[in-house]
PDB file of C-alpha atoms and ligand atoms in Angstrom:
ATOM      1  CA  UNK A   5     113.052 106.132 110.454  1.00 91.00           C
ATOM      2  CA  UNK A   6     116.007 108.098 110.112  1.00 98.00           C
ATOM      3  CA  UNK A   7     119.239 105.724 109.673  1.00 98.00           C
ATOM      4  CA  UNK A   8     122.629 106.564 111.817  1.00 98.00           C
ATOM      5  CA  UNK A   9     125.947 105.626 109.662  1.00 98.00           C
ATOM      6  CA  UNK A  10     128.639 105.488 112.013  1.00 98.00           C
ATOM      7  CA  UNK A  11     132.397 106.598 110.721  1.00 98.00           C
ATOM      8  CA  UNK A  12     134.792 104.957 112.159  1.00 98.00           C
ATOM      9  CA  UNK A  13     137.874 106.481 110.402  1.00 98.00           C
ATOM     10  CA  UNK A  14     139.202 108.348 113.243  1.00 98.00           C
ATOM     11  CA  UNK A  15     139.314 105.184 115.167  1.00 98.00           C
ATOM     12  CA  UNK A  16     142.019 104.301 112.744  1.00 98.00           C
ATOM     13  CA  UNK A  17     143.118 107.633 113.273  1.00 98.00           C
ATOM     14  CA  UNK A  18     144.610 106.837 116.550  1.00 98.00           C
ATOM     15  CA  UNK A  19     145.891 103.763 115.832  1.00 98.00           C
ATOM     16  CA  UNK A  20     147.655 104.389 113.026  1.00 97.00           C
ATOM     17  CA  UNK A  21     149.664 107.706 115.199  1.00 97.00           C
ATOM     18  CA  UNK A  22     151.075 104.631 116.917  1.00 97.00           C
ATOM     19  CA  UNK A  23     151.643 101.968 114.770  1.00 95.00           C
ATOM     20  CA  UNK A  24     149.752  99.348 116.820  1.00 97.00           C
ATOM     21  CA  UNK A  25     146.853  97.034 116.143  1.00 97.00           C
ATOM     22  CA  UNK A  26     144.788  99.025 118.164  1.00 98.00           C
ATOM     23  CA  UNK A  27     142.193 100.416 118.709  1.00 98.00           C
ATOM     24  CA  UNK A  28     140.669  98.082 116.237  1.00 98.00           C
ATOM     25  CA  UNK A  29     137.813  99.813 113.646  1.00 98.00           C
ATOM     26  CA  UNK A  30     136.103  96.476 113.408  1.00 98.00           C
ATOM     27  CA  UNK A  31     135.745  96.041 116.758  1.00 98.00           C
ATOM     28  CA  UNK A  32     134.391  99.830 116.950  1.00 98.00           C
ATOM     29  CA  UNK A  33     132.117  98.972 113.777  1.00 98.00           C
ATOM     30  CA  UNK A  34     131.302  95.605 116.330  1.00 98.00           C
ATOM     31  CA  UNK A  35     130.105  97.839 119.164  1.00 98.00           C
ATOM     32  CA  UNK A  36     128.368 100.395 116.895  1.00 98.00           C
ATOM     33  CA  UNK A  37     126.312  97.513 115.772  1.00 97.00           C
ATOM     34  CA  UNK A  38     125.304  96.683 119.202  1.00 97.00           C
ATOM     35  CA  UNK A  39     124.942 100.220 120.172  1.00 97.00           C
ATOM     36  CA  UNK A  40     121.960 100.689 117.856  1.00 95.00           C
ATOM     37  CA  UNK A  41     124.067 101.872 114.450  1.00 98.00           C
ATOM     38  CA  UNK A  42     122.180 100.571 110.901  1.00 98.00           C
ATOM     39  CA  UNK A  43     125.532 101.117 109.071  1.00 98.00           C
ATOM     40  CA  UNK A  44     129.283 101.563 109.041  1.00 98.00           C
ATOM     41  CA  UNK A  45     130.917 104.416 106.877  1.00 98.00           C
ATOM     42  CA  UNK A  46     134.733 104.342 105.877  1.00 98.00           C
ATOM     43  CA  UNK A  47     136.786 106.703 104.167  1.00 98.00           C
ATOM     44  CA  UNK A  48     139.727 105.096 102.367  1.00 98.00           C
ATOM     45  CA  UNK A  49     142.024 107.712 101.388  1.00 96.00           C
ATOM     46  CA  UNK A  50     144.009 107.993  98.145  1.00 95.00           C
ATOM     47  CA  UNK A  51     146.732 108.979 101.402  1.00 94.00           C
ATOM     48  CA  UNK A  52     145.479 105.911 103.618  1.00 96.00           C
ATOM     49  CA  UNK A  53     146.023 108.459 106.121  1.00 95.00           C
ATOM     50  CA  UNK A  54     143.394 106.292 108.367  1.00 97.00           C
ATOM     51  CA  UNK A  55     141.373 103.236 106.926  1.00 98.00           C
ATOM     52  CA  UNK A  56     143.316 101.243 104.743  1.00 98.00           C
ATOM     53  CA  UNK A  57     143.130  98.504 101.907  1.00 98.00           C
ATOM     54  CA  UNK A  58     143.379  95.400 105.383  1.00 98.00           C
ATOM     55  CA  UNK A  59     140.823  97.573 106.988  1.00 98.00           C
ATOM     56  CA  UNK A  60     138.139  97.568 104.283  1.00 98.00           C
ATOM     57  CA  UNK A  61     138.400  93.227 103.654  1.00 98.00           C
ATOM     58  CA  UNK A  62     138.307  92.908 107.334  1.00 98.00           C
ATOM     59  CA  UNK A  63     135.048  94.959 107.578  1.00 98.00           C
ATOM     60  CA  UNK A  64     133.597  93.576 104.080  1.00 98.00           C
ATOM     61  CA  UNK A  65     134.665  89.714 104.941  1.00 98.00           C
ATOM     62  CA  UNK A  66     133.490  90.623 108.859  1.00 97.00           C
ATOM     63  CA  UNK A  67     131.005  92.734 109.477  1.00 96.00           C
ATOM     64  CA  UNK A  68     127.211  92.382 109.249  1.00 95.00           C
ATOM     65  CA  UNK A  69     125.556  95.948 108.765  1.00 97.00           C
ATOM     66  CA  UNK A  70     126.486  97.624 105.232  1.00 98.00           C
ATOM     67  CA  UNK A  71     129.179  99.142 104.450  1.00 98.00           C
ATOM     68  CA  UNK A  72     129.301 102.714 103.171  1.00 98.00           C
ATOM     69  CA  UNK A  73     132.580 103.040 101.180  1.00 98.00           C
ATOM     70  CA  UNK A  74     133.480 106.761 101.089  1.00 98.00           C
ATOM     71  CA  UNK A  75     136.190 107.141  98.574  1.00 98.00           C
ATOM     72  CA  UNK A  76     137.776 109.794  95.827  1.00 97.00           C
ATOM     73  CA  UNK A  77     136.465 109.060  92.060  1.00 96.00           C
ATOM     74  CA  UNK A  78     140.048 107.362  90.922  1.00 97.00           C
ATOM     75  CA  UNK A  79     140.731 104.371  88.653  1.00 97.00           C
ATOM     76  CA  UNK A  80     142.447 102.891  91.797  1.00 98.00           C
ATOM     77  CA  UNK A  81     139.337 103.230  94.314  1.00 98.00           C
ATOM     78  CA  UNK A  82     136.665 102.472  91.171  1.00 98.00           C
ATOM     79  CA  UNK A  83     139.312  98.834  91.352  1.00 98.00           C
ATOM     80  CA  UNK A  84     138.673  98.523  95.185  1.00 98.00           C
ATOM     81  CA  UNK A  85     134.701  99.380  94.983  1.00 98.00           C
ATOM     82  CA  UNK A  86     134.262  96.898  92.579  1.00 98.00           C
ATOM     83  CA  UNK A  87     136.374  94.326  93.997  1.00 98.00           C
ATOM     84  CA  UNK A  88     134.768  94.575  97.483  1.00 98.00           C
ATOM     85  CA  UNK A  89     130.969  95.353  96.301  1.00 98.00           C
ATOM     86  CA  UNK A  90     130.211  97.083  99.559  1.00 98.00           C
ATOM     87  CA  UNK A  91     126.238  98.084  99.887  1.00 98.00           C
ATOM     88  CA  UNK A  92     126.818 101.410  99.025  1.00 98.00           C
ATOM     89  CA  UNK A  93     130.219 103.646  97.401  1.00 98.00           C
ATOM     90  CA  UNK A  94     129.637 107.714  98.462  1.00 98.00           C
ATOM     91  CA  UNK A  95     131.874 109.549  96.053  1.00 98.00           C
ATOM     92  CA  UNK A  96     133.915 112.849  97.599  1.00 97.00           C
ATOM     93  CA  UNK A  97     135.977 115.226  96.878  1.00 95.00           C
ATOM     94  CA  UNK A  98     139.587 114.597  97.840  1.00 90.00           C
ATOM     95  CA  UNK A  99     142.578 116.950  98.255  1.00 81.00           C
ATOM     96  CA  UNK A 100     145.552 115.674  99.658  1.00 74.00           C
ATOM     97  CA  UNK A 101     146.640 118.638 102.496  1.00 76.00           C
ATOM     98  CA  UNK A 102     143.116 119.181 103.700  1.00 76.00           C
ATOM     99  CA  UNK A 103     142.495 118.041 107.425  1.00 78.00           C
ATOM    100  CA  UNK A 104     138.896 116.998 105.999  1.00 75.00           C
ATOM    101  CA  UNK A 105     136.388 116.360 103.141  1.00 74.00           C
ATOM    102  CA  UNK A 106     136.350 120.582 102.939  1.00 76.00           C
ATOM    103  CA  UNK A 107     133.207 121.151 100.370  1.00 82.00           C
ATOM    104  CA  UNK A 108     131.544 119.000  98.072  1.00 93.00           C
ATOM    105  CA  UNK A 109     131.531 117.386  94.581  1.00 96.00           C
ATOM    106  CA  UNK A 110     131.290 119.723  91.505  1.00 95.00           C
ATOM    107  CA  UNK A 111     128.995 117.240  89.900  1.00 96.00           C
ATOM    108  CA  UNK A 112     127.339 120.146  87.524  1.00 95.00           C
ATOM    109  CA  UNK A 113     130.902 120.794  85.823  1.00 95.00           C
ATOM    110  CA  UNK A 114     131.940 117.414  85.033  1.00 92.00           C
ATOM    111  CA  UNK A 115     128.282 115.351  84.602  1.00 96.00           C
ATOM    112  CA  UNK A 116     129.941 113.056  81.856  1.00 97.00           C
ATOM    113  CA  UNK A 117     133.227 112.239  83.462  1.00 97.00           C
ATOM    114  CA  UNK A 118     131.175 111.111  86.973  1.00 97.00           C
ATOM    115  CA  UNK A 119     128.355 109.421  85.241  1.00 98.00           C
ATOM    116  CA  UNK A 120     130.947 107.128  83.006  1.00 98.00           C
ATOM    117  CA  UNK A 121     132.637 106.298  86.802  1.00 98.00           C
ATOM    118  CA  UNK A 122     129.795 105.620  88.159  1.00 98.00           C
ATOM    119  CA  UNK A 123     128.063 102.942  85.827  1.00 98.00           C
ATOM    120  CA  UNK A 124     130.075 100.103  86.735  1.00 98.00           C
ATOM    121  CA  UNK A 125     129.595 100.318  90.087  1.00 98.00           C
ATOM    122  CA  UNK A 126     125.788 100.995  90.106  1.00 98.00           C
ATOM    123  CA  UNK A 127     125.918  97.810  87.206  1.00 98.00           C
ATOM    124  CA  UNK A 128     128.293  96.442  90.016  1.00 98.00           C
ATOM    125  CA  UNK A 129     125.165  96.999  92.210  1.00 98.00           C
ATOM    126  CA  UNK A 130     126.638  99.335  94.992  1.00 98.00           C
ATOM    127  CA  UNK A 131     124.689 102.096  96.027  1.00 98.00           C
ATOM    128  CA  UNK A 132     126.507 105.322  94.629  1.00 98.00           C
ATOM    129  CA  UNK A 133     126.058 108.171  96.394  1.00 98.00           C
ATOM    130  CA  UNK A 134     127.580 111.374  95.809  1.00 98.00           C
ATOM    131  CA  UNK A 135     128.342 114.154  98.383  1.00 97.00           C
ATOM    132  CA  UNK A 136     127.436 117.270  97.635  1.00 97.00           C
ATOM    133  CA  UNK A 137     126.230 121.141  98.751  1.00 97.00           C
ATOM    134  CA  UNK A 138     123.203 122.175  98.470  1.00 98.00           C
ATOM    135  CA  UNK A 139     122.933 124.197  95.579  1.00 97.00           C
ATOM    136  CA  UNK A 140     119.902 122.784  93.408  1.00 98.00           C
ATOM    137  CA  UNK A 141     122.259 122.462  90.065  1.00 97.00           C
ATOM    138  CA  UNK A 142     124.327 120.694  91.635  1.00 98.00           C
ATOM    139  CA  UNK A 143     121.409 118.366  93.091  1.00 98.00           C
ATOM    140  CA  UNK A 144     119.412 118.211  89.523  1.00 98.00           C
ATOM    141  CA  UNK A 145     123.057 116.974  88.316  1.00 98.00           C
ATOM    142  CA  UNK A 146     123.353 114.332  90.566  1.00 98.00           C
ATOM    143  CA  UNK A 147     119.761 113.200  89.754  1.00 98.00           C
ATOM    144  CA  UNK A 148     120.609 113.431  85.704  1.00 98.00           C
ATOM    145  CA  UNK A 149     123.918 111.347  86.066  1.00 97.00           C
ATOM    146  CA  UNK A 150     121.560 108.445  87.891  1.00 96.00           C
ATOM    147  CA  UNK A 151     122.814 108.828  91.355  1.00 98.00           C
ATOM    148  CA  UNK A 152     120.641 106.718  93.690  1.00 98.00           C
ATOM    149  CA  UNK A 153     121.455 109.048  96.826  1.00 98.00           C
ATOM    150  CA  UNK A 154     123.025 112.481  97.703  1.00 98.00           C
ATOM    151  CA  UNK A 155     124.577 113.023 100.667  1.00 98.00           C
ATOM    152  CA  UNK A 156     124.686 116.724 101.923  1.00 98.00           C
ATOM    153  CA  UNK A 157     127.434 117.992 103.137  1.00 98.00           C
ATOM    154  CA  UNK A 158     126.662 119.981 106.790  1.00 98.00           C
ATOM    155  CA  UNK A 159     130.303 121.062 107.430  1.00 97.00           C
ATOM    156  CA  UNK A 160     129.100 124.883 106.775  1.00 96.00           C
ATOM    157  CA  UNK A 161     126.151 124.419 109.248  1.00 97.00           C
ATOM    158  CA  UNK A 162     128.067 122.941 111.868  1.00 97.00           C
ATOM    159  CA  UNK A 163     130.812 125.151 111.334  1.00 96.00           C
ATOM    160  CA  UNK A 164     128.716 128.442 112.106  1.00 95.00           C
ATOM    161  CA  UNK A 165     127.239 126.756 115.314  1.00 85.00           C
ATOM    162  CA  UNK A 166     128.546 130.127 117.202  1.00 86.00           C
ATOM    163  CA  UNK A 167     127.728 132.632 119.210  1.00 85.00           C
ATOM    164  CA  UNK A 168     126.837 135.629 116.489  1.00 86.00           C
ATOM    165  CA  UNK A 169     126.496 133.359 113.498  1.00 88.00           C
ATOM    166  CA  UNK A 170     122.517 133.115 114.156  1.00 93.00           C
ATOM    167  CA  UNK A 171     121.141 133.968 110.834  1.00 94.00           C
ATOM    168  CA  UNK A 172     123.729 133.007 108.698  1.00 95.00           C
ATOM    169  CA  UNK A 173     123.252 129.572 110.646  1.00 95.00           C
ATOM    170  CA  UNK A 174     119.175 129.865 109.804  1.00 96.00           C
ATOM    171  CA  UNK A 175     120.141 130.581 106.478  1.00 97.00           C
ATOM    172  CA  UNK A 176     122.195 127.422 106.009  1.00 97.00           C
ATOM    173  CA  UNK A 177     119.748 125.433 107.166  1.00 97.00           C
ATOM    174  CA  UNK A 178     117.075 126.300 105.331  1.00 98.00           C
ATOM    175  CA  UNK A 179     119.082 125.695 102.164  1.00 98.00           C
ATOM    176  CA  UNK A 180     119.735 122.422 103.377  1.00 98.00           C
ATOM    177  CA  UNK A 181     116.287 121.918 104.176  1.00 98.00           C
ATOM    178  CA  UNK A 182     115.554 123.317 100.550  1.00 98.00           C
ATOM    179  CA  UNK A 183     118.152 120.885  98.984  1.00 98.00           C
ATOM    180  CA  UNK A 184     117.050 117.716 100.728  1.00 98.00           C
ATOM    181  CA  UNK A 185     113.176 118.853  99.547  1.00 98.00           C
ATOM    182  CA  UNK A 186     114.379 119.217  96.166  1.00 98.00           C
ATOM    183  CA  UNK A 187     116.539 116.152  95.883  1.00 98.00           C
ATOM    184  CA  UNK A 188     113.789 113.909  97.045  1.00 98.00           C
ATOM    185  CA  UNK A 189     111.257 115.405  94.456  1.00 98.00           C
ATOM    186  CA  UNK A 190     113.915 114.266  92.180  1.00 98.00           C
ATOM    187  CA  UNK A 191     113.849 110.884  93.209  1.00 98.00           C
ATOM    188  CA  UNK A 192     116.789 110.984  94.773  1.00 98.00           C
ATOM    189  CA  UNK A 193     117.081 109.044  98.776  1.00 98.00           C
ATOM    190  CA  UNK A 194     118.961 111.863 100.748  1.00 98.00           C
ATOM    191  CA  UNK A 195     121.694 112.123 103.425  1.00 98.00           C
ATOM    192  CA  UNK A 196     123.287 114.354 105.321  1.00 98.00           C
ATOM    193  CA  UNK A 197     126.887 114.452 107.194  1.00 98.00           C
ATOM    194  CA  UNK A 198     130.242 115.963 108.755  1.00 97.00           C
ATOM    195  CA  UNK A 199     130.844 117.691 111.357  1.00 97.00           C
ATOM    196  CA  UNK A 200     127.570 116.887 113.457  1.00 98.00           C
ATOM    197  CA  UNK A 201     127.704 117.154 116.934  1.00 98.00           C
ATOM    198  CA  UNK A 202     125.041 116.433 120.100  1.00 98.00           C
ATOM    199  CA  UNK A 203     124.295 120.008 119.413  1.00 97.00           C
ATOM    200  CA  UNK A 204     124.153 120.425 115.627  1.00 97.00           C
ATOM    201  CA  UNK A 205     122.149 117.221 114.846  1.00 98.00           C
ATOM    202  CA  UNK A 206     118.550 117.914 115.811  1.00 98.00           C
ATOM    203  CA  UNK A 207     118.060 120.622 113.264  1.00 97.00           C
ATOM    204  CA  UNK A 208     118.902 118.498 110.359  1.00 98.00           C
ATOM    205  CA  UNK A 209     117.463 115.319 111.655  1.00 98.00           C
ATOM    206  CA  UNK A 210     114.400 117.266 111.948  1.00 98.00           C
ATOM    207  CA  UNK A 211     114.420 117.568 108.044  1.00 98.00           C
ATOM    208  CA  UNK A 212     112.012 114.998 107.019  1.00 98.00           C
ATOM    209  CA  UNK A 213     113.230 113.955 103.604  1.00 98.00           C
ATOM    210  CA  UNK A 214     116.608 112.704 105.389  1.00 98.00           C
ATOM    211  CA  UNK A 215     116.777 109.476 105.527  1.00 98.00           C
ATOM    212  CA  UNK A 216     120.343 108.945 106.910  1.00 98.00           C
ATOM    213  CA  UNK A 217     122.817 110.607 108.656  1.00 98.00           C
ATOM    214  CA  UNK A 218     126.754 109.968 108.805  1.00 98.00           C
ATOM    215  CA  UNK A 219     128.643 110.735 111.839  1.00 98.00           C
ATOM    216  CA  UNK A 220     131.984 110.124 112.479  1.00 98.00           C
ATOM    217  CA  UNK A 221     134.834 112.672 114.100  1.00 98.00           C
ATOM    218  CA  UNK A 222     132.070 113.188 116.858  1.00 98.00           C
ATOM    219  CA  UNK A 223     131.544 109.755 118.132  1.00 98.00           C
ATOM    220  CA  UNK A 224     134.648 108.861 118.190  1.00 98.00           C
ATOM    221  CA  UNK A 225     135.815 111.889 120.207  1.00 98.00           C
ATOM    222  CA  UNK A 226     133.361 111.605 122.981  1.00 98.00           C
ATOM    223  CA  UNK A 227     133.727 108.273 123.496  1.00 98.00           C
ATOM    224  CA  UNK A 228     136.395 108.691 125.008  1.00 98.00           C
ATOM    225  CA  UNK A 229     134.111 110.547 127.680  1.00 98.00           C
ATOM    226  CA  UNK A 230     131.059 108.196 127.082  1.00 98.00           C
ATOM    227  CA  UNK A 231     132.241 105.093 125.632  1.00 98.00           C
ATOM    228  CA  UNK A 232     131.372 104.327 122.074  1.00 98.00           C
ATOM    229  CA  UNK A 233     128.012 102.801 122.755  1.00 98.00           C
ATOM    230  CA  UNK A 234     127.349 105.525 125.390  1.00 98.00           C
ATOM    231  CA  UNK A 235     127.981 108.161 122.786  1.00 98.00           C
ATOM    232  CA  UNK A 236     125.834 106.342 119.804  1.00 98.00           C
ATOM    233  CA  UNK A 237     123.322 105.677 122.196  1.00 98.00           C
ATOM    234  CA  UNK A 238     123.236 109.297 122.837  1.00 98.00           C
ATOM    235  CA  UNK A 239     122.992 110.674 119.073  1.00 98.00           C
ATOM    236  CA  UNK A 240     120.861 108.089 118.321  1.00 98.00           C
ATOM    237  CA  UNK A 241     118.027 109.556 121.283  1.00 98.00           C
ATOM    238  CA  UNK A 242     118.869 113.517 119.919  1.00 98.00           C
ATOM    239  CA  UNK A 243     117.909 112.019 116.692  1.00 98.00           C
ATOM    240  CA  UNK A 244     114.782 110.254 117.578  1.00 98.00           C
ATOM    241  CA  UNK A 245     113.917 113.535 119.773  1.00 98.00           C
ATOM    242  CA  UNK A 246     114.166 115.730 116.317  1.00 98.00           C
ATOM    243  CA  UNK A 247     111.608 113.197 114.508  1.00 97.00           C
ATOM    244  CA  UNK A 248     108.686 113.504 117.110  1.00 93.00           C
TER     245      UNK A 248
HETATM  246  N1  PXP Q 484     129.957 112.100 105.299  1.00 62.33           N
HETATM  247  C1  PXP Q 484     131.001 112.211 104.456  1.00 62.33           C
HETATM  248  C2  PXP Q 484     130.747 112.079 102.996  1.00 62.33           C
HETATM  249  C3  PXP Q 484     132.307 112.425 104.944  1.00 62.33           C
HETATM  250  O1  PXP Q 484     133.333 112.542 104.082  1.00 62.33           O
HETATM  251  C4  PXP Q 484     132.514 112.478 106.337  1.00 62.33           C
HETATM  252  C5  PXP Q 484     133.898 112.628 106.869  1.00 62.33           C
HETATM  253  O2  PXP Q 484     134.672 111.563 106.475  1.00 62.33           O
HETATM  254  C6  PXP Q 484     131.402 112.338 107.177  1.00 62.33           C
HETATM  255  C7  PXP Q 484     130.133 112.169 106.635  1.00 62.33           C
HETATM  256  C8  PXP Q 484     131.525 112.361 108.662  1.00 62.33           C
HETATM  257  O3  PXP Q 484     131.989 113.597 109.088  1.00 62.33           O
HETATM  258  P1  PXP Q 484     132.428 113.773 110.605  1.00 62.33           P
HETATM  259  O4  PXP Q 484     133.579 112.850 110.820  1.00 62.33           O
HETATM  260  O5  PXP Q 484     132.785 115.211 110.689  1.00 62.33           O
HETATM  261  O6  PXP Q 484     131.242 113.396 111.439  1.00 62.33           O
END
């Protein structure tokens, strides 16, 4: 069965342009739980530009599904991780001015560095994940430095979902499709997130060797059209339609 992680940052997103208490990401992670979601992904930002420290007790102390803790590979957010323990840490690339996680991790050019960050919080017994392209050395790094997952980044995809863009679009997904085939020879369980949309997803989650995907910007936006559950509910049945 393909797995559905909901993200929930942009929930905190609109709260936080207001300075209220609302609308509430563990209530959203709540309803995502009834709508049909197997986990909850959060971002915390070395900017805290959406989740923040209160958000991430409230969902560890709270919330029953796991918790996918996406987070920048810093001494302060390696502190966090392994005060919290949360089922699984997905490391990403982080650059202050950009509007999103832009590419992914260069694992291949610092392999030492992200394997010594890593250890204590696979000895910690999180679930480290790393977020990367596709590119099969940076895959076969991942799988050297003892990653448990990879999670492939399917901005690029997404992004040439246009009119014009057809085979570049094929193109990218077959190197995705190449990259999740590869990572799983390796051993290695494999995701896939950011940017999907109703109309993007059924490509990848037609990939067999995925066995999650993360959504997050999506879901929140059209629930304000659908509701939350409304718009799970409907990813969730585009996914299911990919698999048969
Ligand atoms: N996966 C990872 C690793 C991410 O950083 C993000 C964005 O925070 C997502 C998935 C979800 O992307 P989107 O919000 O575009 O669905």
């Amino acid at each position: 069965m393909l797995r559905l992680g909901v993200n929930i940052d942009h929930v905190a997103t609109i709260r936080n342009a207001r300075g209220t208490p609302w609308p509430d990401p563990l209530r959203a992670a709540r309803i995502a739980e009834e709508a049909g979601a197997d986990g909850i992904t959060a971002h915390l930002r070395e900017d805290r530009r959406h989740i923040t420290d209160d958000d991430i007790s409230r969902l560890m102390d709270e919330l029953r599904l796991p918790l996918n803790l996406e987070m920048a590979a810093t001494a302060e957010m390696q502190r966090i991780a392994l005060r919290h323990r949360p089922h699984a840490v997905c490391i990403v690339p982080e650059k202050r001015q950009e509007r999103t996680t832009e590419g992914g991790l260069d694992v291949a050019r610092d392999e030492a560095g992200l394997a010594e960050f890593i250890a204590p919080l696979r000895d910690a017994g999180c679930r480290v994940s790393l977020f990367i392209g596709h590119q099969p050395d940076q895959i076969r790094a991942a799988a050297r430095i003892g990653a448990a997952v990879v999670e492939l980044h399917t901005g690029h995809y997404c992004d040439l979902d246009t009119e014009g863009a057809t085979a570049a679009r094929d193109a990218e997904l077959q190197a995705l499709r190449e990259g999740a085939a590869l990572a799983h020879s390796l051993g290695l369980e494999v995701h896939a997130g950011h940017g999907l949309t109703f109309d993007t997803v059924g490509p990848v989650a037609a990939i067999p060797e995925l066995a999650e995907l993360n959504i997050g910007h999506f879901l929140i936006a059209e629930s304000v059209f659908l509701g939350l559950a409304g718009a799970i509910g409907e990813m969730r049945r585009k996914m299911q339609q990919a698999r048969e």
